[in-house]
Every structure is written in structure tokens, then in C-alpha cells.
PDB file of C-alpha atoms in Angstrom:
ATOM      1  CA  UNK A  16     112.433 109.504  68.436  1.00 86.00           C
ATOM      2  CA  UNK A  17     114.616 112.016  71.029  1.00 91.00           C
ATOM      3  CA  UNK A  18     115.946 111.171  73.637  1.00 93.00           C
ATOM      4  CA  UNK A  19     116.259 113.419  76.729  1.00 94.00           C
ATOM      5  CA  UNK A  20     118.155 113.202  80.067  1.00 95.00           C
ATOM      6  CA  UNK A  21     116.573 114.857  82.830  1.00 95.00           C
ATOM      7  CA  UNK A  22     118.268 116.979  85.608  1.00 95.00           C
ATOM      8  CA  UNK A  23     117.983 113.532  87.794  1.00 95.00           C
ATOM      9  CA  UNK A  24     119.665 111.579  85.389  1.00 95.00           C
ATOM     10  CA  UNK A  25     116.272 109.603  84.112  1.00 96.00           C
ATOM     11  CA  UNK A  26     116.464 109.285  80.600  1.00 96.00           C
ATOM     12  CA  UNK A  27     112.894 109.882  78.838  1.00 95.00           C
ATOM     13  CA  UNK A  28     111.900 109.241  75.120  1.00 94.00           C
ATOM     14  CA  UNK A  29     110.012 111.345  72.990  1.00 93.00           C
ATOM     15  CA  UNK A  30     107.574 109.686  70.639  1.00 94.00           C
ATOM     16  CA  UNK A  31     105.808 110.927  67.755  1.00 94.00           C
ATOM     17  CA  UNK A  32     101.952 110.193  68.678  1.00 95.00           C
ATOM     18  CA  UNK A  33     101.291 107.771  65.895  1.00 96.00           C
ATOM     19  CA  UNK A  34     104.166 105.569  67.446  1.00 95.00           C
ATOM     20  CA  UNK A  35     103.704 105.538  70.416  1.00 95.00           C
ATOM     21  CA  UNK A  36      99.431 105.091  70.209  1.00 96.00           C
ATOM     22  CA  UNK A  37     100.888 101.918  67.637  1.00 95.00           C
ATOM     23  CA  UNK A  38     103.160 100.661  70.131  1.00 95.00           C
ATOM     24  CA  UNK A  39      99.785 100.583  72.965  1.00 95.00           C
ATOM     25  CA  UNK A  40      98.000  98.632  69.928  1.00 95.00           C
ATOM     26  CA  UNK A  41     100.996  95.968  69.689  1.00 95.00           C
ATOM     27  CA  UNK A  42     100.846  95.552  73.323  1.00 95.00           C
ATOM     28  CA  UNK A  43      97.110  95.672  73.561  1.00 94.00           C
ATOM     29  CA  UNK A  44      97.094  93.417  70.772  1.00 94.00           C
ATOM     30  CA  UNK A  45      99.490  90.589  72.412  1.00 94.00           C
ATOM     31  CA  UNK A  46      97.567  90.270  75.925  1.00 91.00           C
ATOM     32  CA  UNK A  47      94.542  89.696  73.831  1.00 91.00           C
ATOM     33  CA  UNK A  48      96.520  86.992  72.143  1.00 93.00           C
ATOM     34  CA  UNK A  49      97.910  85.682  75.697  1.00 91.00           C
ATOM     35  CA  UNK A  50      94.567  85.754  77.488  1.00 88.00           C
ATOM     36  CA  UNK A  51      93.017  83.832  74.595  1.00 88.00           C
ATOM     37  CA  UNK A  52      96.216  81.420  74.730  1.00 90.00           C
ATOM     38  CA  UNK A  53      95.373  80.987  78.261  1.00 84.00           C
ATOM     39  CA  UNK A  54      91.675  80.026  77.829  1.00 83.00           C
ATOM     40  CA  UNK A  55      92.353  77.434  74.785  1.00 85.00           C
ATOM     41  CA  UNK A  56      94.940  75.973  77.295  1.00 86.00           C
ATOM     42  CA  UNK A  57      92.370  75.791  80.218  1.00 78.00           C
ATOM     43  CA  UNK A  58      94.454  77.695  81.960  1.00 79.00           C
ATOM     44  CA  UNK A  59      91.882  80.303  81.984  1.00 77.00           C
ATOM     45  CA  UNK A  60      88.375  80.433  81.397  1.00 81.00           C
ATOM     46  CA  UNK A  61      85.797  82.789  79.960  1.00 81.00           C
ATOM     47  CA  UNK A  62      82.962  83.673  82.939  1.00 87.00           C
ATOM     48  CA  UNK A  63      79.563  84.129  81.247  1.00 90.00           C
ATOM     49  CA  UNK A  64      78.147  87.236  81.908  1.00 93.00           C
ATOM     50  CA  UNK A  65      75.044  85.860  84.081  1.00 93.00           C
ATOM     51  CA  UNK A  66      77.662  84.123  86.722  1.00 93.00           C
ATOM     52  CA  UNK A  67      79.279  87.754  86.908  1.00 93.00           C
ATOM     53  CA  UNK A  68      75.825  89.527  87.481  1.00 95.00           C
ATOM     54  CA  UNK A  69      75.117  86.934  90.091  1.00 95.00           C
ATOM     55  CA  UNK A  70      78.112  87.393  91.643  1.00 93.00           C
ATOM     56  CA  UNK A  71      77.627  90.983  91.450  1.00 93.00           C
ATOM     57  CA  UNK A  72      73.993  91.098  92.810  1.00 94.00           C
ATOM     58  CA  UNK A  73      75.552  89.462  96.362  1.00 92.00           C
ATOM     59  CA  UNK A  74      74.490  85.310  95.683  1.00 94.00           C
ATOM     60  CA  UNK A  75      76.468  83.266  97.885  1.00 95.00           C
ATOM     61  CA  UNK A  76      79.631  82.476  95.244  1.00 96.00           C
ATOM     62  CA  UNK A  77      79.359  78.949  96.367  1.00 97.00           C
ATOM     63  CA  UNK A  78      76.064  77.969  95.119  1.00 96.00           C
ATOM     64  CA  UNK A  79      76.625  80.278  92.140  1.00 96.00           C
ATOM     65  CA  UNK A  80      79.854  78.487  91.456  1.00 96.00           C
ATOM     66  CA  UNK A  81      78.354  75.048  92.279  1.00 97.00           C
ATOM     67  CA  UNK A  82      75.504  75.650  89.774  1.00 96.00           C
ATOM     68  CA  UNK A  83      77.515  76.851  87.179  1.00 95.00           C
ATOM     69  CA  UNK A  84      79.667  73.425  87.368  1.00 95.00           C
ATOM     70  CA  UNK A  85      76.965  71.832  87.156  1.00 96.00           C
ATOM     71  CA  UNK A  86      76.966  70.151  90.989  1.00 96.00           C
ATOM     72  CA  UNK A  87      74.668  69.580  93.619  1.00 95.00           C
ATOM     73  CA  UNK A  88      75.311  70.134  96.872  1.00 93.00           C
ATOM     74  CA  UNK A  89      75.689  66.434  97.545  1.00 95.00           C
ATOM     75  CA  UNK A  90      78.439  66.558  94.634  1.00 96.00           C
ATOM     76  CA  UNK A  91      80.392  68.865  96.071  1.00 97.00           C
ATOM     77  CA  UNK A  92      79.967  67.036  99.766  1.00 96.00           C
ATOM     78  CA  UNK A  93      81.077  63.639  98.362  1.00 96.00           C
ATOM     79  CA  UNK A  94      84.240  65.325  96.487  1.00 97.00           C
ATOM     80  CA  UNK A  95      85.715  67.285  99.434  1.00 97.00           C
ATOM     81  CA  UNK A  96      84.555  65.118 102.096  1.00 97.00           C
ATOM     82  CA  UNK A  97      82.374  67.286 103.706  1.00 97.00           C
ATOM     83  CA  UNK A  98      78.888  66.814 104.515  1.00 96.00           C
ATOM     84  CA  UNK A  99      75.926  68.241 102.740  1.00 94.00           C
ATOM     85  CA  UNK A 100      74.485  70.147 105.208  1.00 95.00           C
ATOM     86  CA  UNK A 101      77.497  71.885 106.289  1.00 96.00           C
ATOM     87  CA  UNK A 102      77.434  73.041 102.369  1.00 96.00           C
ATOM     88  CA  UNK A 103      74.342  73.975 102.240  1.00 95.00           C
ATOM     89  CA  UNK A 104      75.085  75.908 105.421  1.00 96.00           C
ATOM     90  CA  UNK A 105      77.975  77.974 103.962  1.00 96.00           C
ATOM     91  CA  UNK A 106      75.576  78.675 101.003  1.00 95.00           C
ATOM     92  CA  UNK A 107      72.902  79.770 102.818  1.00 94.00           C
ATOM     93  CA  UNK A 108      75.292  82.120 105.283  1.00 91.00           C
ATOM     94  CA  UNK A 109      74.277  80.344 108.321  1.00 95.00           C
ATOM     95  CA  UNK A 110      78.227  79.328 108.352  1.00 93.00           C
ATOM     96  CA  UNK A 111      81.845  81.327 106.652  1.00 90.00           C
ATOM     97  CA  UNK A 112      83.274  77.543 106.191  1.00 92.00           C
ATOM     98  CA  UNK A 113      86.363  77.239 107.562  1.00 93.00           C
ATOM     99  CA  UNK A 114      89.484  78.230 105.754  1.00 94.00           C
ATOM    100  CA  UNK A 115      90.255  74.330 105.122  1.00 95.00           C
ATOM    101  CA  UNK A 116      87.075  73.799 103.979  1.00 96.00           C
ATOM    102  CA  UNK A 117      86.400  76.292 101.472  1.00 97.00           C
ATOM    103  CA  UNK A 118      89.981  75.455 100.268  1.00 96.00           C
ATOM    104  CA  UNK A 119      88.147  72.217  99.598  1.00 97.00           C
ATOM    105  CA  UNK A 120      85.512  73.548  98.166  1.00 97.00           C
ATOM    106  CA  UNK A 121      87.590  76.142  95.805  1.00 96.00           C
ATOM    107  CA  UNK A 122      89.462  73.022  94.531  1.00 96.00           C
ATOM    108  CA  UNK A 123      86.510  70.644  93.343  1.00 97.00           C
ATOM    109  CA  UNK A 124      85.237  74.314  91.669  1.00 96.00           C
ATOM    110  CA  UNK A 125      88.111  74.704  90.168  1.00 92.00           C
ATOM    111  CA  UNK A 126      88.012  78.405  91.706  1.00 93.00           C
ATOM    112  CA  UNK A 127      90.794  80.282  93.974  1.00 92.00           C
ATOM    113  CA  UNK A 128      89.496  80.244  97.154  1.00 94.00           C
ATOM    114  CA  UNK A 129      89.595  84.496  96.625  1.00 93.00           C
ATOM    115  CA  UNK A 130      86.513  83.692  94.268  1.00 92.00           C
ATOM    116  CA  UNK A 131      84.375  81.810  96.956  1.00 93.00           C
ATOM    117  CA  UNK A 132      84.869  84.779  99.319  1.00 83.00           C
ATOM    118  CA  UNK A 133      82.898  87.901  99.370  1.00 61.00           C
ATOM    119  CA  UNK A 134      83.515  91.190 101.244  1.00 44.00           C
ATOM    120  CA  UNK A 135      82.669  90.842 105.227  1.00 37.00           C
ATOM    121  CA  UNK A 136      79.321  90.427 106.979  1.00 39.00           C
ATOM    122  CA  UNK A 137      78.233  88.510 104.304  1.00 39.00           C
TER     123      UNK A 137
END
């Protein structure tokens, strides 16, 4: 390892390649291990692949959320107080949901609310 000072004053360090590519590994290595940390926690969760192509493709995140809980419209209704039709309304696109609302919504999914929304004129 050398160490160099540049005309600035920032001082850089000069790695042979085999360190430094181990030193990426190491790191690479424990956010793999935090990530999977995460997920046996529940802090995290792994999203199958057909929720991400379905997201992907431009379904309504609602219903694709919804369905992959496991909920019916009328589930989600009852837990955040809304009413049925105004979820099937957001999920259809006849509605955006108001920013309360899909709060609501987000919670009972156990989603951020960033996951329920997709880019505009949607």
C-alpha cells in the first residue's frame, strides 16, 4: 500500500489489485449478510419475481399488493376504514386516493406508500 498526497492536499491510497478487488468482496460480502439479516428479522422482505413483473408491466400496485397479501378488497376496506368501492376505485384508476388514504392503505400492506404509487397519468 502507498500512500500519496495530492497537490490539493487529498491524500489517495494505492492498492495492489488483488486487495483492493478483496476488499469489494468483504464489503459485497457483508450487505449480503445485512440484507439477509434484515429479511430473517422481517424487517425486510424478499419480492417474488411475478409481483415485480406485475409491477413492471403497469398493474395498479394496489391490487397487485392486495393480492399478494392475500386480501380482498373488502379486507383492505374494513382495515383502513375505507369503503370498498372507493378501493376498488383507486385500483381500477377511476380515483389517485388521497394522500391519507393510500397512507392507509400502504399501512394494512405493509408497503411505503412510495410502493403504492406509480409514475403520473397513471
Amino acid at each position: 500500500m502507498q500512500k500519496i498526497v495530492t497537490p490539493g492536499g487529498e491524500t489517495l491510497v494505492l492498492l495492489p489489485l488483488e486487495e483492493y478487488e478483496r476488499l469489494i468482496d468483504a464489503a459485497d460480502i457483508a450487505a449480503a449478510e445485512r440484507v439477509k439479516a434484515d429479511i430473517a428479522a422481517g424487517r425486510d422482505e424478499m419480492i417474488p419475481s411475478e409481483i415485480v413483473k406485475r409491477l413492471l408491466a403497469g398493474e395498479n400496485p394496489v391490487r397487485v399488493w392486495r393480492q399478494h397479501r392475500g386480501l380482498s378488497a373488502r379486507d383492505v376496506a374494513e382495515k383502513t376504514g375505507l369503503s370498498a368501492a372507493y378501493i376498488s376505485e383507486i385500483e381500477t384508476g377511476k380515483k389517485d386516493g388521497s394522500v391519507s388514504a393510500m397512507k392507509r392503505i400502504a399501512e394494512t400492506l405493509g408497503v411505503e406508500i412510495d410502493d403504492l404509487v406509480y409514475g403520473s397519468g397513471s
